[in-house]
PDB file of C-alpha atoms in Angstrom:
ATOM      1  CA  MET A 158      17.603  -8.583 -16.477  1.00 89.00           C
ATOM      2  CA  LEU A 159      15.726  -6.180 -14.183  1.00 94.00           C
ATOM      3  CA  ARG A 160      17.934  -4.988 -10.881  1.00 96.00           C
ATOM      4  CA  ILE A 161      14.939  -3.943  -7.959  1.00 97.00           C
ATOM      5  CA  ALA A 162      15.809  -2.069  -4.965  1.00 96.00           C
ATOM      6  CA  ILE A 163      13.607  -2.584  -1.849  1.00 95.00           C
ATOM      7  CA  GLN A 164      13.971  -1.557   1.304  1.00 94.00           C
ATOM      8  CA  ALA A 165      16.733  -3.946   3.682  1.00 91.00           C
ATOM      9  CA  LYS A 166      14.111  -4.193   6.645  1.00 87.00           C
ATOM     10  CA  GLY A 167      11.376  -3.145   8.261  1.00 83.00           C
ATOM     11  CA  ARG A 168       7.182  -3.879   7.737  1.00 83.00           C
ATOM     12  CA  LEU A 169       7.883  -2.817   4.012  1.00 91.00           C
ATOM     13  CA  ASN A 170      10.620  -5.393   3.435  1.00 92.00           C
ATOM     14  CA  GLU A 171       8.146  -8.057   5.156  1.00 92.00           C
ATOM     15  CA  ASP A 172       5.343  -6.808   2.923  1.00 94.00           C
ATOM     16  CA  THR A 173       7.618  -6.877  -0.431  1.00 95.00           C
ATOM     17  CA  MET A 174       9.552 -10.104   0.265  1.00 93.00           C
ATOM     18  CA  ALA A 175       5.383 -12.089   0.515  1.00 92.00           C
ATOM     19  CA  LEU A 176       4.664  -9.787  -2.718  1.00 94.00           C
ATOM     20  CA  LEU A 177       7.191 -11.026  -4.538  1.00 94.00           C
ATOM     21  CA  ALA A 178       7.071 -15.152  -2.889  1.00 93.00           C
ATOM     22  CA  ASP A 179       3.142 -14.593  -4.226  1.00 91.00           C
ATOM     23  CA  ALA A 180       4.151 -13.427  -7.415  1.00 93.00           C
ATOM     24  CA  GLY A 181       6.206 -16.923  -8.048  1.00 93.00           C
ATOM     25  CA  ILE A 182       9.549 -15.113  -7.281  1.00 94.00           C
ATOM     26  CA  ASP A 183      11.686 -16.942  -5.377  1.00 92.00           C
ATOM     27  CA  VAL A 184      14.214 -14.707  -3.479  1.00 89.00           C
ATOM     28  CA  ALA A 185      16.969 -15.813  -0.411  1.00 76.00           C
ATOM     29  CA  GLN A 186      16.963 -13.834   2.456  1.00 68.00           C
ATOM     30  CA  SER A 187      20.136 -13.002   3.745  1.00 61.00           C
ATOM     31  CA  LYS A 188      21.232 -10.518   6.057  1.00 59.00           C
ATOM     32  CA  ARG A 189      24.753 -10.084   4.833  1.00 61.00           C
ATOM     33  CA  LYS A 190      23.789  -9.115   1.715  1.00 73.00           C
ATOM     34  CA  LEU A 191      23.491  -6.543  -0.902  1.00 86.00           C
ATOM     35  CA  ILE A 192      22.668  -8.107  -3.529  1.00 86.00           C
ATOM     36  CA  ALA A 193      20.618 -11.153  -4.337  1.00 87.00           C
ATOM     37  CA  ARG A 194      19.425 -13.140  -6.839  1.00 85.00           C
ATOM     38  CA  ALA A 195      15.861 -14.596  -7.584  1.00 90.00           C
ATOM     39  CA  LYS A 196      14.238 -17.569  -9.510  1.00 92.00           C
ATOM     40  CA  GLY A 197      11.144 -17.799 -11.105  1.00 93.00           C
ATOM     41  CA  PHE A 198      11.722 -14.320 -12.805  1.00 95.00           C
ATOM     42  CA  PRO A 199      14.408 -12.243 -14.513  1.00 94.00           C
ATOM     43  CA  ILE A 200      15.473  -9.875 -11.330  1.00 94.00           C
ATOM     44  CA  GLU A 201      18.004  -9.546  -8.763  1.00 94.00           C
ATOM     45  CA  VAL A 202      17.064  -7.770  -5.457  1.00 94.00           C
ATOM     46  CA  LEU A 203      19.204  -5.295  -4.172  1.00 94.00           C
ATOM     47  CA  TYR A 204      18.495  -4.399  -0.320  1.00 93.00           C
ATOM     48  CA  LEU A 205      18.761  -0.676   0.623  1.00 94.00           C
ATOM     49  CA  ARG A 206      17.644   1.811   2.846  1.00 93.00           C
ATOM     50  CA  ASP A 207      14.189   3.108   2.424  1.00 92.00           C
ATOM     51  CA  ASP A 208      15.450   6.669   1.895  1.00 91.00           C
ATOM     52  CA  ASP A 209      18.120   5.635  -0.749  1.00 95.00           C
ATOM     53  CA  ILE A 210      15.859   3.715  -2.519  1.00 97.00           C
ATOM     54  CA  PRO A 211      14.038   6.443  -5.022  1.00 97.00           C
ATOM     55  CA  GLN A 212      18.025   8.187  -5.673  1.00 97.00           C
ATOM     56  CA  ALA A 213      19.096   4.247  -6.523  1.00 97.00           C
ATOM     57  CA  VAL A 214      16.942   3.913  -8.775  1.00 97.00           C
ATOM     58  CA  HIS A 215      17.397   7.392 -10.256  1.00 97.00           C
ATOM     59  CA  MET A 216      20.750   6.836 -10.663  1.00 96.00           C
ATOM     60  CA  GLY A 217      20.604   3.458 -12.603  1.00 95.00           C
ATOM     61  CA  VAL A 218      22.151   1.550  -9.858  1.00 96.00           C
ATOM     62  CA  ALA A 219      18.425  -0.056  -9.945  1.00 97.00           C
ATOM     63  CA  ASP A 220      15.912  -0.221 -12.725  1.00 97.00           C
ATOM     64  CA  VAL A 221      12.914  -0.303 -10.680  1.00 98.00           C
ATOM     65  CA  GLY A 222      12.331   0.094  -6.742  1.00 98.00           C
ATOM     66  CA  ILE A 223       9.769  -0.891  -4.497  1.00 98.00           C
ATOM     67  CA  VAL A 224       9.143   1.907  -1.468  1.00 97.00           C
ATOM     68  CA  GLY A 225       6.901   4.363   0.118  1.00 96.00           C
ATOM     69  CA  LEU A 226       5.492   7.675  -1.854  1.00 96.00           C
ATOM     70  CA  ASN A 227       6.956   9.458   1.066  1.00 95.00           C
ATOM     71  CA  GLU A 228      10.079   8.764   0.200  1.00 95.00           C
ATOM     72  CA  VAL A 229       9.700   9.714  -3.289  1.00 96.00           C
ATOM     73  CA  ALA A 230       7.805  13.005  -2.344  1.00 95.00           C
ATOM     74  CA  GLU A 231      10.191  13.173  -0.143  1.00 96.00           C
ATOM     75  CA  ARG A 232      13.830  13.028  -2.617  1.00 94.00           C
ATOM     76  CA  GLY A 233      12.042  14.618  -5.275  1.00 93.00           C
ATOM     77  CA  MET A 234      13.870  12.258  -7.663  1.00 93.00           C
ATOM     78  CA  ALA A 235      13.056  12.222 -11.399  1.00 94.00           C
ATOM     79  CA  VAL A 236      11.227   8.783 -11.782  1.00 97.00           C
ATOM     80  CA  ASP A 237       7.866   6.685 -12.953  1.00 97.00           C
ATOM     81  CA  GLU A 238       4.975   5.414 -10.465  1.00 97.00           C
ATOM     82  CA  VAL A 239       4.186   2.358 -12.187  1.00 97.00           C
ATOM     83  CA  MET A 240       1.888   1.012  -9.852  1.00 97.00           C
ATOM     84  CA  ARG A 241       0.548   1.776  -6.522  1.00 96.00           C
ATOM     85  CA  LEU A 242       0.707  -1.572  -4.246  1.00 96.00           C
ATOM     86  CA  GLY A 243      -1.724  -1.438  -1.565  1.00 91.00           C
ATOM     87  CA  PHE A 244       0.376  -2.021   1.658  1.00 93.00           C
ATOM     88  CA  GLY A 245       2.345   0.167   4.044  1.00 92.00           C
ATOM     89  CA  ALA A 246      -0.614   2.603   4.172  1.00 91.00           C
ATOM     90  CA  CYS A 247       0.161   5.632   6.385  1.00 91.00           C
ATOM     91  CA  ARG A 248       0.002   9.400   6.491  1.00 93.00           C
ATOM     92  CA  ILE A 249       2.491  12.094   6.850  1.00 95.00           C
ATOM     93  CA  SER A 250       0.161  14.620   9.026  1.00 96.00           C
ATOM     94  CA  LEU A 251       0.628  17.486  11.584  1.00 97.00           C
ATOM     95  CA  ALA A 252       0.422  17.292  15.060  1.00 97.00           C
ATOM     96  CA  VAL A 253       0.684  19.481  18.178  1.00 96.00           C
ATOM     97  CA  PRO A 254       0.431  18.820  22.308  1.00 96.00           C
ATOM     98  CA  ARG A 255      -2.604  17.934  23.107  1.00 94.00           C
ATOM     99  CA  GLU A 256      -3.863  20.810  25.197  1.00 94.00           C
ATOM    100  CA  VAL A 257      -3.552  23.497  22.591  1.00 94.00           C
ATOM    101  CA  ASP A 258      -5.927  24.842  21.257  1.00 95.00           C
ATOM    102  CA  TYR A 259      -5.363  24.430  17.805  1.00 95.00           C
ATOM    103  CA  PRO A 260      -7.593  27.346  15.579  1.00 95.00           C
ATOM    104  CA  GLY A 261      -6.642  26.193  12.096  1.00 95.00           C
ATOM    105  CA  LEU A 262      -3.440  26.053   9.838  1.00 96.00           C
ATOM    106  CA  GLN A 263      -2.730  29.994  10.855  1.00 96.00           C
ATOM    107  CA  TRP A 264      -1.458  28.864  14.172  1.00 97.00           C
ATOM    108  CA  PHE A 265       1.765  27.099  12.970  1.00 97.00           C
ATOM    109  CA  GLU A 266       2.874  30.714  11.907  1.00 97.00           C
ATOM    110  CA  ASP A 267       6.425  31.395  13.520  1.00 96.00           C
ATOM    111  CA  ARG A 268       5.957  28.289  14.602  1.00 97.00           C
ATOM    112  CA  THR A 269       8.582  25.674  14.941  1.00 97.00           C
ATOM    113  CA  VAL A 270       8.102  22.169  13.393  1.00 97.00           C
ATOM    114  CA  ALA A 271      10.464  19.337  13.770  1.00 97.00           C
ATOM    115  CA  THR A 272       9.963  16.843  10.987  1.00 97.00           C
ATOM    116  CA  SER A 273      11.830  14.025   9.069  1.00 95.00           C
ATOM    117  CA  TYR A 274      10.058  15.256   6.256  1.00 96.00           C
ATOM    118  CA  PRO A 275      11.491  18.850   5.599  1.00 96.00           C
ATOM    119  CA  HIS A 276      10.667  19.122   2.067  1.00 96.00           C
ATOM    120  CA  VAL A 277       7.264  17.886   1.670  1.00 97.00           C
ATOM    121  CA  LEU A 278       6.465  20.095   4.481  1.00 97.00           C
ATOM    122  CA  ARG A 279       7.939  23.432   3.376  1.00 96.00           C
ATOM    123  CA  GLN A 280       5.886  22.732  -0.504  1.00 96.00           C
ATOM    124  CA  PHE A 281       3.068  22.106   1.457  1.00 97.00           C
ATOM    125  CA  PHE A 282       3.008  25.834   3.854  1.00 97.00           C
ATOM    126  CA  ALA A 283       4.771  27.863   0.776  1.00 97.00           C
ATOM    127  CA  ASP A 284       1.094  26.407  -1.009  1.00 96.00           C
ATOM    128  CA  LYS A 285      -0.836  27.843   2.249  1.00 96.00           C
ATOM    129  CA  GLY A 286       1.018  30.951   3.134  1.00 96.00           C
ATOM    130  CA  ILE A 287       2.566  29.684   6.207  1.00 97.00           C
ATOM    131  CA  HIS A 288       6.052  31.179   7.227  1.00 97.00           C
ATOM    132  CA  ALA A 289       7.714  28.238   9.375  1.00 97.00           C
ATOM    133  CA  ASP A 290      10.911  27.174  10.794  1.00 96.00           C
ATOM    134  CA  ILE A 291      11.231  23.978  10.357  1.00 97.00           C
ATOM    135  CA  HIS A 292      13.330  21.489  12.128  1.00 95.00           C
ATOM    136  CA  GLU A 293      15.082  18.783  10.167  1.00 94.00           C
ATOM    137  CA  ILE A 294      15.116  15.630  12.957  1.00 91.00           C
ATOM    138  CA  ALA A 295      16.532  12.170  11.783  1.00 84.00           C
ATOM    139  CA  GLY A 296      14.605   9.621  14.371  1.00 79.00           C
ATOM    140  CA  SER A 297      12.255  10.423  17.015  1.00 85.00           C
ATOM    141  CA  VAL A 298      10.243  13.260  15.767  1.00 93.00           C
ATOM    142  CA  GLU A 299       7.759  12.931  18.223  1.00 92.00           C
ATOM    143  CA  ILE A 300       9.884  14.122  21.407  1.00 93.00           C
ATOM    144  CA  ALA A 301      10.494  17.547  19.986  1.00 94.00           C
ATOM    145  CA  PRO A 302       8.081  19.454  21.771  1.00 94.00           C
ATOM    146  CA  ALA A 303       8.253  17.812  24.916  1.00 91.00           C
ATOM    147  CA  VAL A 304      11.646  18.594  25.348  1.00 91.00           C
ATOM    148  CA  GLY A 305      11.566  22.012  24.337  1.00 92.00           C
ATOM    149  CA  MET A 306      13.242  21.314  20.235  1.00 93.00           C
ATOM    150  CA  ALA A 307       9.737  22.403  18.646  1.00 96.00           C
ATOM    151  CA  ASP A 308       6.382  23.662  18.836  1.00 97.00           C
ATOM    152  CA  ALA A 309       4.950  21.110  16.604  1.00 97.00           C
ATOM    153  CA  ILE A 310       6.201  18.194  14.544  1.00 97.00           C
ATOM    154  CA  PHE A 311       5.200  16.792  11.226  1.00 97.00           C
ATOM    155  CA  ASP A 312       5.414  12.907  11.062  1.00 94.00           C
ATOM    156  CA  ILE A 313       4.199   9.564   9.844  1.00 92.00           C
ATOM    157  CA  VAL A 314       1.032   8.517  11.029  1.00 90.00           C
ATOM    158  CA  SER A 315      -0.310   4.781  11.124  1.00 81.00           C
ATOM    159  CA  SER A 316      -2.543   3.916  13.824  1.00 78.00           C
ATOM    160  CA  GLY A 317      -2.132   7.614  16.035  1.00 79.00           C
ATOM    161  CA  GLY A 318      -0.908   4.916  18.586  1.00 85.00           C
ATOM    162  CA  THR A 319       2.830   6.899  18.972  1.00 86.00           C
ATOM    163  CA  LEU A 320       1.162  10.578  19.214  1.00 92.00           C
ATOM    164  CA  VAL A 321      -1.410  10.052  22.205  1.00 90.00           C
ATOM    165  CA  GLN A 322       1.803   8.233  24.608  1.00 90.00           C
ATOM    166  CA  ASN A 323       3.759  11.510  23.666  1.00 91.00           C
ATOM    167  CA  GLY A 324       0.924  13.992  24.897  1.00 94.00           C
ATOM    168  CA  LEU A 325       0.164  14.914  21.157  1.00 95.00           C
ATOM    169  CA  ARG A 326      -3.211  15.233  18.459  1.00 95.00           C
ATOM    170  CA  GLU A 327      -2.987  14.623  14.874  1.00 95.00           C
ATOM    171  CA  VAL A 328      -4.628  18.059  13.652  1.00 96.00           C
ATOM    172  CA  GLU A 329      -3.929  17.984   9.816  1.00 95.00           C
ATOM    173  CA  GLU A 330      -3.384  15.313   7.675  1.00 95.00           C
ATOM    174  CA  VAL A 331      -0.787  16.338   4.572  1.00 96.00           C
ATOM    175  CA  PHE A 332       0.523  13.740   2.690  1.00 96.00           C
ATOM    176  CA  TYR A 333      -1.263   9.671   2.130  1.00 94.00           C
ATOM    177  CA  SER A 334       1.379   7.501   1.149  1.00 95.00           C
ATOM    178  CA  GLU A 335       1.450   3.293   0.370  1.00 95.00           C
ATOM    179  CA  ALA A 336       3.735   1.465  -0.723  1.00 96.00           C
ATOM    180  CA  ALA A 337       4.230   1.651  -5.200  1.00 97.00           C
ATOM    181  CA  LEU A 338       6.365   0.073  -7.740  1.00 98.00           C
ATOM    182  CA  ILE A 339       8.506   2.874  -9.155  1.00 98.00           C
ATOM    183  CA  ALA A 340      11.175   2.850 -12.612  1.00 98.00           C
ATOM    184  CA  ARG A 341      13.885   4.939 -13.790  1.00 97.00           C
ATOM    185  CA  GLN A 342      12.839   6.719 -16.848  1.00 96.00           C
ATOM    186  CA  GLY A 343      14.308   6.047 -20.470  1.00 95.00           C
ATOM    187  CA  LEU A 344      14.723   2.456 -20.121  1.00 95.00           C
ATOM    188  CA  ASP A 345      15.284   0.512 -22.810  1.00 95.00           C
ATOM    189  CA  ASP A 346      12.445  -1.149 -24.647  1.00 95.00           C
ATOM    190  CA  ASP A 347      13.625  -5.165 -23.747  1.00 95.00           C
ATOM    191  CA  LYS A 348      13.369  -3.485 -19.999  1.00 96.00           C
ATOM    192  CA  LEU A 349      10.025  -2.045 -19.473  1.00 96.00           C
ATOM    193  CA  ALA A 350       8.504  -5.460 -21.631  1.00 96.00           C
ATOM    194  CA  ASP A 351       9.955  -7.324 -17.955  1.00 96.00           C
ATOM    195  CA  ILE A 352       8.690  -3.986 -16.047  1.00 97.00           C
ATOM    196  CA  GLU A 353       5.462  -5.205 -17.457  1.00 96.00           C
ATOM    197  CA  LYS A 354       5.475  -8.708 -17.088  1.00 96.00           C
ATOM    198  CA  LEU A 355       6.167  -8.066 -13.307  1.00 96.00           C
ATOM    199  CA  LYS A 356       3.291  -5.701 -13.014  1.00 96.00           C
ATOM    200  CA  PHE A 357       0.999  -8.533 -14.707  1.00 95.00           C
ATOM    201  CA  ARG A 358       2.056 -10.912 -11.741  1.00 95.00           C
ATOM    202  CA  PHE A 359       1.336  -7.353  -9.342  1.00 95.00           C
ATOM    203  CA  ASN A 360      -1.612  -6.430 -10.767  1.00 92.00           C
ATOM    204  CA  SER A 361      -3.248 -10.187 -10.516  1.00 91.00           C
ATOM    205  CA  ILE A 362      -2.220  -9.840  -6.196  1.00 91.00           C
ATOM    206  CA  VAL A 363      -2.874  -6.991  -5.523  1.00 89.00           C
ATOM    207  CA  SER A 364      -6.567  -7.392  -7.215  1.00 84.00           C
ATOM    208  CA  SER A 365      -7.526  -9.873  -5.668  1.00 85.00           C
ATOM    209  CA  ARG A 366      -7.067  -8.470  -2.289  1.00 84.00           C
ATOM    210  CA  GLY A 367     -10.273  -7.709  -0.807  1.00 83.00           C
ATOM    211  CA  TYR A 368     -12.422 -10.424  -2.364  1.00 88.00           C
ATOM    212  CA  LYS A 369     -13.364 -13.983  -1.752  1.00 90.00           C
ATOM    213  CA  TYR A 370     -14.036 -16.925  -3.836  1.00 91.00           C
ATOM    214  CA  VAL A 371     -17.321 -18.653  -2.418  1.00 93.00           C
ATOM    215  CA  LEU A 372     -19.176 -21.591  -3.674  1.00 94.00           C
ATOM    216  CA  MET A 373     -22.567 -22.431  -3.408  1.00 95.00           C
ATOM    217  CA  ASN A 374     -25.257 -25.495  -3.883  1.00 96.00           C
ATOM    218  CA  ILE A 375     -28.410 -23.578  -4.615  1.00 95.00           C
ATOM    219  CA  PRO A 376     -32.291 -24.793  -5.995  1.00 95.00           C
ATOM    220  CA  THR A 377     -32.110 -23.879  -9.596  1.00 94.00           C
ATOM    221  CA  ALA A 378     -35.527 -22.225  -9.475  1.00 94.00           C
ATOM    222  CA  LEU A 379     -33.472 -19.204  -7.402  1.00 94.00           C
ATOM    223  CA  VAL A 380     -30.454 -18.890  -9.249  1.00 93.00           C
ATOM    224  CA  ASP A 381     -32.331 -15.827 -11.188  1.00 92.00           C
ATOM    225  CA  ARG A 382     -32.710 -14.284  -7.514  1.00 92.00           C
ATOM    226  CA  ALA A 383     -29.566 -14.980  -6.322  1.00 92.00           C
ATOM    227  CA  VAL A 384     -27.906 -14.345  -9.308  1.00 90.00           C
ATOM    228  CA  GLN A 385     -29.301 -10.234  -8.380  1.00 90.00           C
ATOM    229  CA  ILE A 386     -27.638 -10.426  -4.613  1.00 91.00           C
ATOM    230  CA  VAL A 387     -24.099 -11.166  -6.078  1.00 86.00           C
ATOM    231  CA  PRO A 388     -23.697  -9.916  -9.543  1.00 69.00           C
ATOM    232  CA  ALA A 389     -20.107 -10.646  -9.169  1.00 62.00           C
ATOM    233  CA  MET A 390     -17.573  -9.385 -11.766  1.00 65.00           C
ATOM    234  CA  ARG A 391     -18.700  -9.853 -14.735  1.00 71.00           C
ATOM    235  CA  SER A 392     -21.766 -12.825 -13.704  1.00 79.00           C
ATOM    236  CA  PRO A 393     -21.249 -15.961 -11.521  1.00 88.00           C
ATOM    237  CA  THR A 394     -20.694 -19.363 -12.703  1.00 91.00           C
ATOM    238  CA  ILE A 395     -23.132 -21.690 -12.351  1.00 92.00           C
ATOM    239  CA  LEU A 396     -22.691 -25.991 -12.918  1.00 94.00           C
ATOM    240  CA  PRO A 397     -25.701 -28.200 -12.460  1.00 93.00           C
ATOM    241  CA  LEU A 398     -25.331 -30.832 -10.241  1.00 94.00           C
ATOM    242  CA  ALA A 399     -26.483 -34.373 -10.190  1.00 92.00           C
ATOM    243  CA  ALA A 400     -29.586 -33.908  -8.109  1.00 90.00           C
ATOM    244  CA  GLU A 401     -32.374 -33.026 -10.331  1.00 93.00           C
ATOM    245  CA  GLY A 402     -33.509 -29.151  -9.443  1.00 94.00           C
ATOM    246  CA  TRP A 403     -30.051 -28.046  -7.972  1.00 95.00           C
ATOM    247  CA  CYS A 404     -26.521 -26.483  -9.004  1.00 95.00           C
ATOM    248  CA  SER A 405     -23.388 -24.747  -8.186  1.00 95.00           C
ATOM    249  CA  MET A 406     -22.253 -21.332  -7.955  1.00 94.00           C
ATOM    250  CA  HIS A 407     -19.519 -19.506  -8.019  1.00 94.00           C
ATOM    251  CA  VAL A 408     -19.151 -15.988  -7.492  1.00 92.00           C
ATOM    252  CA  VAL A 409     -16.010 -13.792  -6.135  1.00 90.00           C
ATOM    253  CA  ILE A 410     -18.007 -11.190  -3.731  1.00 89.00           C
ATOM    254  CA  ALA A 411     -15.797  -8.210  -1.718  1.00 87.00           C
ATOM    255  CA  GLU A 412     -15.457  -8.568   1.756  1.00 89.00           C
ATOM    256  CA  ASP A 413     -16.397  -5.719   2.961  1.00 87.00           C
ATOM    257  CA  VAL A 414     -19.621  -7.212   1.610  1.00 91.00           C
ATOM    258  CA  LEU A 415     -19.214 -10.639   2.008  1.00 91.00           C
ATOM    259  CA  TRP A 416     -20.972 -11.755   5.477  1.00 93.00           C
ATOM    260  CA  GLU A 417     -23.950  -9.605   4.154  1.00 93.00           C
ATOM    261  CA  LYS A 418     -24.168 -11.414   0.781  1.00 92.00           C
ATOM    262  CA  VAL A 419     -23.874 -14.511   2.412  1.00 93.00           C
ATOM    263  CA  GLU A 420     -26.851 -14.328   4.553  1.00 94.00           C
ATOM    264  CA  ARG A 421     -29.182 -13.136   2.520  1.00 94.00           C
ATOM    265  CA  LEU A 422     -28.206 -16.242   0.313  1.00 94.00           C
ATOM    266  CA  LYS A 423     -28.687 -18.434   3.231  1.00 94.00           C
ATOM    267  CA  GLU A 424     -31.866 -16.993   3.208  1.00 94.00           C
ATOM    268  CA  LEU A 425     -32.842 -17.719   0.140  1.00 94.00           C
ATOM    269  CA  GLY A 426     -32.765 -21.170   0.198  1.00 94.00           C
ATOM    270  CA  ALA A 427     -28.669 -21.947  -0.995  1.00 94.00           C
ATOM    271  CA  GLU A 428     -26.523 -24.653   1.096  1.00 94.00           C
ATOM    272  CA  GLY A 429     -23.727 -25.662   1.778  1.00 93.00           C
ATOM    273  CA  ILE A 430     -21.655 -22.161   1.418  1.00 94.00           C
ATOM    274  CA  LEU A 431     -17.441 -22.325   1.308  1.00 94.00           C
ATOM    275  CA  VAL A 432     -15.663 -18.919   1.568  1.00 93.00           C
ATOM    276  CA  LEU A 433     -12.189 -18.818   0.185  1.00 92.00           C
ATOM    277  CA  ASN A 434      -9.645 -17.508  -0.059  1.00 88.00           C
ATOM    278  CA  LEU A 435      -8.010 -15.515  -3.848  1.00 84.00           C
ATOM    279  CA  GLU A 436      -4.382 -16.015  -4.514  1.00 78.00           C
ATOM    280  CA  ASN A 437      -4.184 -14.143  -7.738  1.00 78.00           C
ATOM    281  CA  MET A 438      -7.210 -13.016 -10.124  1.00 75.00           C
ATOM    282  CA  ILE A 439      -6.060 -11.979 -13.325  1.00 75.00           C
ATOM    283  CA  PRO A 440      -8.493  -9.552 -14.778  1.00 67.00           C
TER     284      PRO A 440
END
């Protein structure tokens, strides 16, 4: 049986629990439990702080974990990245007070930078030849310049709203992160086989995101032209209708081009167009 470490609370916990549920893995949630058994897959769930997950996987306390790549990079633990999961996207960036005239990275020379990610920042500055005083802070990094603790900060940025509220502006994007499935190195063949099964389920869910399943009725004579508009993953499914001269076309379309494609199909002569959500898509 696999043991998976996940974030005990927070946004990654919510997204991870939703992913497990979509993969047919039912986990009984309890704020008082450290470990929970699951139904639908031979796995048990270990609830931890996100910054403890890389170490737990490295030490073998858990076989696999779901955690942000920022935590993996900061902890520096030897673990394998199995797959990226497409949620929890953010970046770790350098930010300076809004009024600062920022000429480039050299501005940070001999400055004090507050961060919760000293390892990642130290490596970045070393690569760029910048010598700065890195001041580690456990939380509320964004207030450091305002209270005189630092000249700038290095912190997670999602929308950038928190920076604006604290009179800061982002000047350098250093590290991109998202949630990933990680695994302990040196697992036995049985556990590796279970990880592949888990990865297969997760892949089918991640692959379906950003796509819609579209059905429409279209005159048979226009099918070839419609196929040129929506070539689909391999090719659309075409089924004859009871009405002579008409058929039904089934196709998967990426969300970012969905409405442009639907409008062109409508202009071509398609009718009764249905747009449905995809739960799983197995490549």
